[in-house]
Every structure is written in C-alpha cells, then in structure tokens.
Amino acid sequence: MAQQQETGEQVNDGFVVDTENCEEREQAYRARGTARPITVVGNPVLHKECKDVTEFDDKLAALIDDMFASQRAAEGVGLAANQIGVDLKVFVYDCPDDEGVRHVGVVCNPVLQELPPERRVLDDSNEGCLSVPTAYASLARPDYAEVHGQDAQGNPIKVRGTGYFARCLQHETDHLYGYLYIDRLSKRDRKDALRQMAEGTPRYETVPNM
C-alpha cells in the first residue's frame, strides 16, 4: 500500500494529486536509485518511438528510482527513460508550475490529449533539454496540457498541468515518441541550439555518441 501512496491518490475527476509529500516521495525514489549518464541528441534511442511498458514489476520500479536519481544529478525537472538509454515509454517529473507549486510523479505509456481550439493558448517561452545540454530556444506550446497513461503499478492515471509544468508534460511525452524540442524549431533556431550545445560544457555526465 505504501507504493500506491507514493504514486499519488486520485480525486473525483480522475486526476492524480501529485503535489502532496513531494519532498518525501522524491527523496525515497532517489535514495533507492543510482544516477546514470544522460544520452544526447544523435543517440539513436532518442530518435524513435519507445516501446510500451507492459510489465509493471520490480525491474520497472528500479528503473524509475534510477530515473529520479539521474534527474536530480542533472538538475532537471523531467526525464524520459530514453534519456538514460532505456527504450520504454516512461517519464518522471519534479517540476513547479507557474504558481510555484511543486509536482512529483511518474507516467508510463503517456498519451497527450488533443486540446479543443478554445483551450489552445500558446506560451512562447524558453525551453531546454538535458539531452541538448547548455542550449535553449524559444518554443511556443499550449499553456495547458493533459496526459493520460498508467502509474508504476499499471493503474490508469491522468495528469494535468499549466504553464511551465504543462511544458514539461509535453516535452517528456515528446521524448517517448522520438521527438526532441529542437525538432519543433525552425531550421535556423535548431542550428543555433546545436551551436550552443557544441560550445557549452554539460554540468552532468553524458553518453558520448559513437
């Protein structure tokens, strides 16, 4: 039952409560995990759709622990499994929204819900990625996002966010379908982001591309 509580309880409208006991939950994941190096743009695992999670077992739980440890080591707010070289549709997050409220959670097999036109208010803010280290670019995304998927036990869940957290949910779901944020930029802006990456030095361990 403790593991179920870690994942977050559901409210009546079906959305996960991911804002309670954030520090304790994140620390528990991280204490069990081991940080792994981050894969960077050019690594094949980042450029294809990942496999669905079909086994919700101890191996998946250990992966999630490692993902939280890796996310913290790299000082990120979200991390997809393929960013540590694992071909599975799962991401973790530890991300504030625009009101400063902290959200911590896990989503397996995420599907980003299409928004009706009246809900599509674009936020044109800077975006970065652990897999494109030291680079940032402005990218317009909807300021609200809703993701449906499963928790670490395979139970159906829904997660929603606004502002910066909405950007995180969209960014991490993109990863698991083979897209980096730079793939959504103009050719000019993508080239500039790759230049920033080439000129910078990551503050965390990365996997060299062969």
mmCIF file of C-alpha atoms in Angstrom:
data_model
loop_
_atom_site.group_PDB
_atom_site.id
_atom_site.type_symbol
_atom_site.label_atom_id
_atom_site.label_comp_id
_atom_site.label_asym_id
_atom_site.label_seq_id
_atom_site.Cartn_x
_atom_site.Cartn_y
_atom_site.Cartn_z
ATOM 1 C CA MET A 1 0.000 0.000 0.000
ATOM 2 C CA ALA A 2 2.918 2.340 0.618
ATOM 3 C CA GLN A 3 3.948 2.079 -3.045
ATOM 4 C CA GLN A 4 0.442 3.029 -4.157
ATOM 5 C CA GLN A 5 0.515 6.061 -1.873
ATOM 6 C CA GLU A 6 3.829 7.148 -3.425
ATOM 7 C CA THR A 7 2.236 7.304 -6.844
ATOM 8 C CA GLY A 8 -0.435 9.751 -5.709
ATOM 9 C CA GLU A 9 -4.082 9.328 -4.853
ATOM 10 C CA GLN A 10 -6.908 10.065 -7.255
ATOM 11 C CA VAL A 11 -9.510 12.758 -6.808
ATOM 12 C CA ASN A 12 -13.080 12.564 -8.062
ATOM 13 C CA ASP A 13 -12.322 13.911 -11.528
ATOM 14 C CA GLY A 14 -9.686 11.218 -12.052
ATOM 15 C CA PHE A 15 -6.554 13.387 -11.999
ATOM 16 C CA VAL A 16 -3.567 12.387 -9.889
ATOM 17 C CA VAL A 17 -2.759 14.500 -6.856
ATOM 18 C CA ASP A 18 0.966 14.950 -7.409
ATOM 19 C CA THR A 19 1.518 17.969 -5.155
ATOM 20 C CA GLU A 20 1.459 16.262 -1.739
ATOM 21 C CA ASN A 21 4.530 14.978 0.170
ATOM 22 C CA CYS A 22 6.700 15.859 -2.829
ATOM 23 C CA GLU A 23 9.990 16.063 -0.946
ATOM 24 C CA GLU A 24 9.473 12.760 0.868
ATOM 25 C CA ARG A 25 8.382 10.914 -2.264
ATOM 26 C CA GLU A 26 11.188 12.262 -4.439
ATOM 27 C CA GLN A 27 13.809 11.510 -1.776
ATOM 28 C CA ALA A 28 12.519 7.950 -1.380
ATOM 29 C CA TYR A 29 12.804 7.279 -5.118
ATOM 30 C CA ARG A 30 16.240 8.884 -5.310
ATOM 31 C CA ALA A 31 17.609 7.075 -2.243
ATOM 32 C CA ARG A 32 16.866 3.723 -3.871
ATOM 33 C CA GLY A 33 18.223 4.719 -7.280
ATOM 34 C CA THR A 34 21.565 5.225 -8.972
ATOM 35 C CA ALA A 35 22.231 8.154 -11.292
ATOM 36 C CA ARG A 36 23.024 7.215 -14.877
ATOM 37 C CA PRO A 37 24.641 9.328 -17.629
ATOM 38 C CA ILE A 38 22.344 11.231 -19.995
ATOM 39 C CA THR A 39 22.032 10.353 -23.690
ATOM 40 C CA VAL A 40 22.327 13.340 -26.016
ATOM 41 C CA VAL A 41 20.960 14.332 -29.415
ATOM 42 C CA GLY A 42 22.244 11.969 -32.096
ATOM 43 C CA ASN A 43 21.887 8.852 -29.958
ATOM 44 C CA PRO A 44 19.507 6.535 -31.860
ATOM 45 C CA VAL A 45 17.347 5.770 -28.795
ATOM 46 C CA LEU A 46 16.249 9.424 -28.717
ATOM 47 C CA HIS A 47 15.054 9.492 -32.313
ATOM 48 C CA LYS A 48 12.472 6.706 -32.439
ATOM 49 C CA GLU A 49 9.231 5.870 -30.658
ATOM 50 C CA CYS A 50 9.865 3.881 -27.469
ATOM 51 C CA LYS A 51 8.289 0.547 -26.620
ATOM 52 C CA ASP A 52 5.171 0.396 -24.463
ATOM 53 C CA VAL A 53 5.591 -0.592 -20.832
ATOM 54 C CA THR A 54 3.884 -3.995 -20.483
ATOM 55 C CA GLU A 55 5.408 -5.318 -17.256
ATOM 56 C CA PHE A 56 4.816 -3.308 -14.105
ATOM 57 C CA ASP A 57 7.302 -5.134 -11.933
ATOM 58 C CA ASP A 58 10.343 -4.662 -9.691
ATOM 59 C CA LYS A 59 12.516 -4.016 -12.742
ATOM 60 C CA LEU A 60 10.320 -1.069 -13.730
ATOM 61 C CA ALA A 61 10.320 0.209 -10.147
ATOM 62 C CA ALA A 62 14.141 0.093 -10.101
ATOM 63 C CA LEU A 63 14.270 1.984 -13.413
ATOM 64 C CA ILE A 64 12.006 4.688 -12.004
ATOM 65 C CA ASP A 65 14.252 5.015 -8.935
ATOM 66 C CA ASP A 66 17.284 5.420 -11.212
ATOM 67 C CA MET A 67 15.425 7.988 -13.293
ATOM 68 C CA PHE A 68 14.701 10.145 -10.256
ATOM 69 C CA ALA A 69 18.352 9.848 -9.173
ATOM 70 C CA SER A 70 19.518 10.761 -12.682
ATOM 71 C CA GLN A 71 17.101 13.677 -12.923
ATOM 72 C CA ARG A 72 18.355 15.142 -9.647
ATOM 73 C CA ALA A 73 22.022 14.618 -10.548
ATOM 74 C CA ALA A 74 21.458 16.519 -13.807
ATOM 75 C CA GLU A 75 19.322 19.181 -12.064
ATOM 76 C CA GLY A 76 16.403 18.554 -14.400
ATOM 77 C CA VAL A 77 12.646 18.888 -13.879
ATOM 78 C CA GLY A 78 11.644 15.938 -16.076
ATOM 79 C CA LEU A 79 13.314 12.858 -17.526
ATOM 80 C CA ALA A 80 12.222 10.260 -20.080
ATOM 81 C CA ALA A 81 13.571 6.706 -19.998
ATOM 82 C CA ASN A 82 15.311 7.017 -23.361
ATOM 83 C CA GLN A 83 17.335 9.906 -21.931
ATOM 84 C CA ILE A 84 19.210 7.282 -19.915
ATOM 85 C CA GLY A 85 19.239 4.860 -22.827
ATOM 86 C CA VAL A 86 16.171 2.763 -21.960
ATOM 87 C CA ASP A 87 13.686 2.048 -24.752
ATOM 88 C CA LEU A 88 10.480 2.244 -22.691
ATOM 89 C CA LYS A 89 7.588 4.706 -22.519
ATOM 90 C CA VAL A 90 8.001 6.088 -19.012
ATOM 91 C CA PHE A 91 8.892 9.520 -17.708
ATOM 92 C CA VAL A 92 9.327 11.070 -14.283
ATOM 93 C CA TYR A 93 8.974 14.679 -13.234
ATOM 94 C CA ASP A 94 9.761 17.006 -10.351
ATOM 95 C CA CYS A 95 8.551 20.289 -11.713
ATOM 96 C CA PRO A 96 6.959 23.518 -10.448
ATOM 97 C CA ASP A 97 4.075 25.192 -12.203
ATOM 98 C CA ASP A 98 3.891 28.932 -12.826
ATOM 99 C CA GLU A 99 2.441 29.450 -9.344
ATOM 100 C CA GLY A 100 5.469 27.755 -7.792
ATOM 101 C CA VAL A 101 3.546 24.614 -6.780
ATOM 102 C CA ARG A 102 5.764 21.516 -6.955
ATOM 103 C CA HIS A 103 4.592 18.401 -8.846
ATOM 104 C CA VAL A 104 6.309 14.997 -8.496
ATOM 105 C CA GLY A 105 5.227 11.849 -10.300
ATOM 106 C CA VAL A 106 5.639 9.058 -12.845
ATOM 107 C CA VAL A 107 3.740 8.349 -16.068
ATOM 108 C CA CYS A 108 4.008 5.158 -18.121
ATOM 109 C CA ASN A 109 2.680 4.943 -21.688
ATOM 110 C CA PRO A 110 1.682 8.624 -21.786
ATOM 111 C CA VAL A 111 -0.709 9.953 -24.406
ATOM 112 C CA LEU A 112 -1.016 13.714 -24.771
ATOM 113 C CA GLN A 113 -4.645 14.743 -25.145
ATOM 114 C CA GLU A 114 -5.602 16.936 -28.064
ATOM 115 C CA LEU A 115 -6.956 20.284 -26.863
ATOM 116 C CA PRO A 116 -10.034 21.919 -28.379
ATOM 117 C CA PRO A 117 -9.217 25.217 -30.134
ATOM 118 C CA GLU A 118 -10.644 27.313 -27.284
ATOM 119 C CA ARG A 119 -8.153 25.716 -24.845
ATOM 120 C CA ARG A 120 -5.088 26.273 -27.044
ATOM 121 C CA VAL A 121 -3.461 29.365 -25.569
ATOM 122 C CA LEU A 122 0.182 29.374 -26.630
ATOM 123 C CA ASP A 123 3.041 30.222 -24.293
ATOM 124 C CA ASP A 124 6.170 31.275 -26.166
ATOM 125 C CA SER A 125 8.890 30.662 -23.571
ATOM 126 C CA ASN A 126 12.457 29.432 -23.491
ATOM 127 C CA GLU A 127 12.934 25.670 -23.429
ATOM 128 C CA GLY A 128 15.943 23.483 -22.760
ATOM 129 C CA CYS A 129 16.653 19.753 -22.568
ATOM 130 C CA LEU A 130 19.091 17.556 -20.671
ATOM 131 C CA SER A 131 19.736 15.732 -23.966
ATOM 132 C CA VAL A 132 20.686 19.023 -25.666
ATOM 133 C CA PRO A 133 22.916 20.334 -22.850
ATOM 134 C CA THR A 134 23.655 24.060 -22.465
ATOM 135 C CA ALA A 135 21.260 25.025 -25.285
ATOM 136 C CA TYR A 136 17.993 26.983 -25.025
ATOM 137 C CA ALA A 137 15.471 28.265 -27.542
ATOM 138 C CA SER A 138 12.070 29.911 -27.563
ATOM 139 C CA LEU A 139 9.282 27.454 -28.433
ATOM 140 C CA ALA A 140 5.524 28.067 -28.432
ATOM 141 C CA ARG A 141 3.493 25.364 -26.668
ATOM 142 C CA PRO A 142 -0.034 25.302 -25.203
ATOM 143 C CA ASP A 143 -0.061 26.627 -21.628
ATOM 144 C CA TYR A 144 -2.271 23.710 -20.518
ATOM 145 C CA ALA A 145 -1.554 20.006 -21.005
ATOM 146 C CA GLU A 146 -3.301 16.796 -20.081
ATOM 147 C CA VAL A 147 -1.632 13.391 -20.267
ATOM 148 C CA HIS A 148 -3.329 10.006 -19.842
ATOM 149 C CA GLY A 149 -1.298 6.899 -19.037
ATOM 150 C CA GLN A 150 -0.530 4.429 -16.263
ATOM 151 C CA ASP A 151 1.252 4.580 -12.932
ATOM 152 C CA ALA A 152 4.105 2.313 -11.843
ATOM 153 C CA GLN A 153 1.603 -0.425 -10.929
ATOM 154 C CA GLY A 154 -0.253 -0.243 -14.247
ATOM 155 C CA ASN A 155 -3.285 1.659 -12.934
ATOM 156 C CA PRO A 156 -4.807 4.228 -15.317
ATOM 157 C CA ILE A 157 -3.968 7.823 -14.404
ATOM 158 C CA LYS A 158 -4.443 11.330 -15.726
ATOM 159 C CA VAL A 159 -2.051 14.225 -15.112
ATOM 160 C CA ARG A 160 -2.687 17.858 -15.965
ATOM 161 C CA GLY A 161 -0.600 20.987 -15.709
ATOM 162 C CA THR A 162 -0.424 24.647 -16.595
ATOM 163 C CA GLY A 163 2.419 26.938 -17.599
ATOM 164 C CA TYR A 164 5.907 25.565 -17.009
ATOM 165 C CA PHE A 165 4.565 22.210 -15.809
ATOM 166 C CA ALA A 166 2.393 21.912 -18.943
ATOM 167 C CA ARG A 167 5.533 22.483 -20.995
ATOM 168 C CA CYS A 168 7.285 19.721 -19.038
ATOM 169 C CA LEU A 169 4.473 17.208 -19.670
ATOM 170 C CA GLN A 170 4.521 17.938 -23.403
ATOM 171 C CA HIS A 171 8.325 17.873 -23.585
ATOM 172 C CA GLU A 172 8.665 14.499 -21.836
ATOM 173 C CA THR A 173 5.833 12.869 -23.792
ATOM 174 C CA ASP A 174 7.511 14.080 -26.991
ATOM 175 C CA HIS A 175 10.719 12.299 -25.955
ATOM 176 C CA LEU A 176 8.990 8.934 -25.771
ATOM 177 C CA TYR A 177 7.695 9.303 -29.316
ATOM 178 C CA GLY A 178 11.133 10.162 -30.697
ATOM 179 C CA TYR A 179 10.977 13.971 -30.699
ATOM 180 C CA LEU A 180 13.309 16.466 -29.048
ATOM 181 C CA TYR A 181 12.221 20.052 -28.594
ATOM 182 C CA ILE A 182 14.738 21.146 -31.218
ATOM 183 C CA ASP A 183 12.797 19.058 -33.759
ATOM 184 C CA ARG A 184 9.957 21.570 -33.362
ATOM 185 C CA LEU A 185 12.165 24.582 -34.080
ATOM 186 C CA SER A 186 12.834 26.297 -37.386
ATOM 187 C CA LYS A 187 15.992 25.136 -39.160
ATOM 188 C CA ARG A 188 17.711 28.354 -38.149
ATOM 189 C CA ASP A 189 16.799 28.040 -34.469
ATOM 190 C CA ARG A 190 17.699 24.337 -34.415
ATOM 191 C CA LYS A 191 21.105 25.140 -35.872
ATOM 192 C CA ASP A 192 21.602 27.813 -33.235
ATOM 193 C CA ALA A 193 20.648 25.406 -30.420
ATOM 194 C CA LEU A 194 23.127 22.813 -31.706
ATOM 195 C CA ARG A 195 25.786 25.532 -31.870
ATOM 196 C CA GLN A 196 25.087 26.438 -28.236
ATOM 197 C CA MET A 197 25.430 22.764 -27.310
ATOM 198 C CA ALA A 198 28.722 22.405 -29.210
ATOM 199 C CA GLU A 199 30.168 25.462 -27.486
ATOM 200 C CA GLY A 200 28.977 24.548 -23.985
ATOM 201 C CA THR A 201 30.149 22.082 -21.361
ATOM 202 C CA PRO A 202 27.487 19.899 -19.666
ATOM 203 C CA ARG A 203 27.420 20.056 -15.869
ATOM 204 C CA TYR A 204 26.488 16.360 -15.695
ATOM 205 C CA GLU A 205 27.751 13.096 -17.162
ATOM 206 C CA THR A 206 26.614 12.306 -20.709
ATOM 207 C CA VAL A 207 26.930 9.288 -23.013
ATOM 208 C CA PRO A 208 29.276 10.035 -25.934
ATOM 209 C CA ASN A 209 27.707 9.385 -29.327
ATOM 210 C CA MET A 210 29.657 6.910 -31.434
#
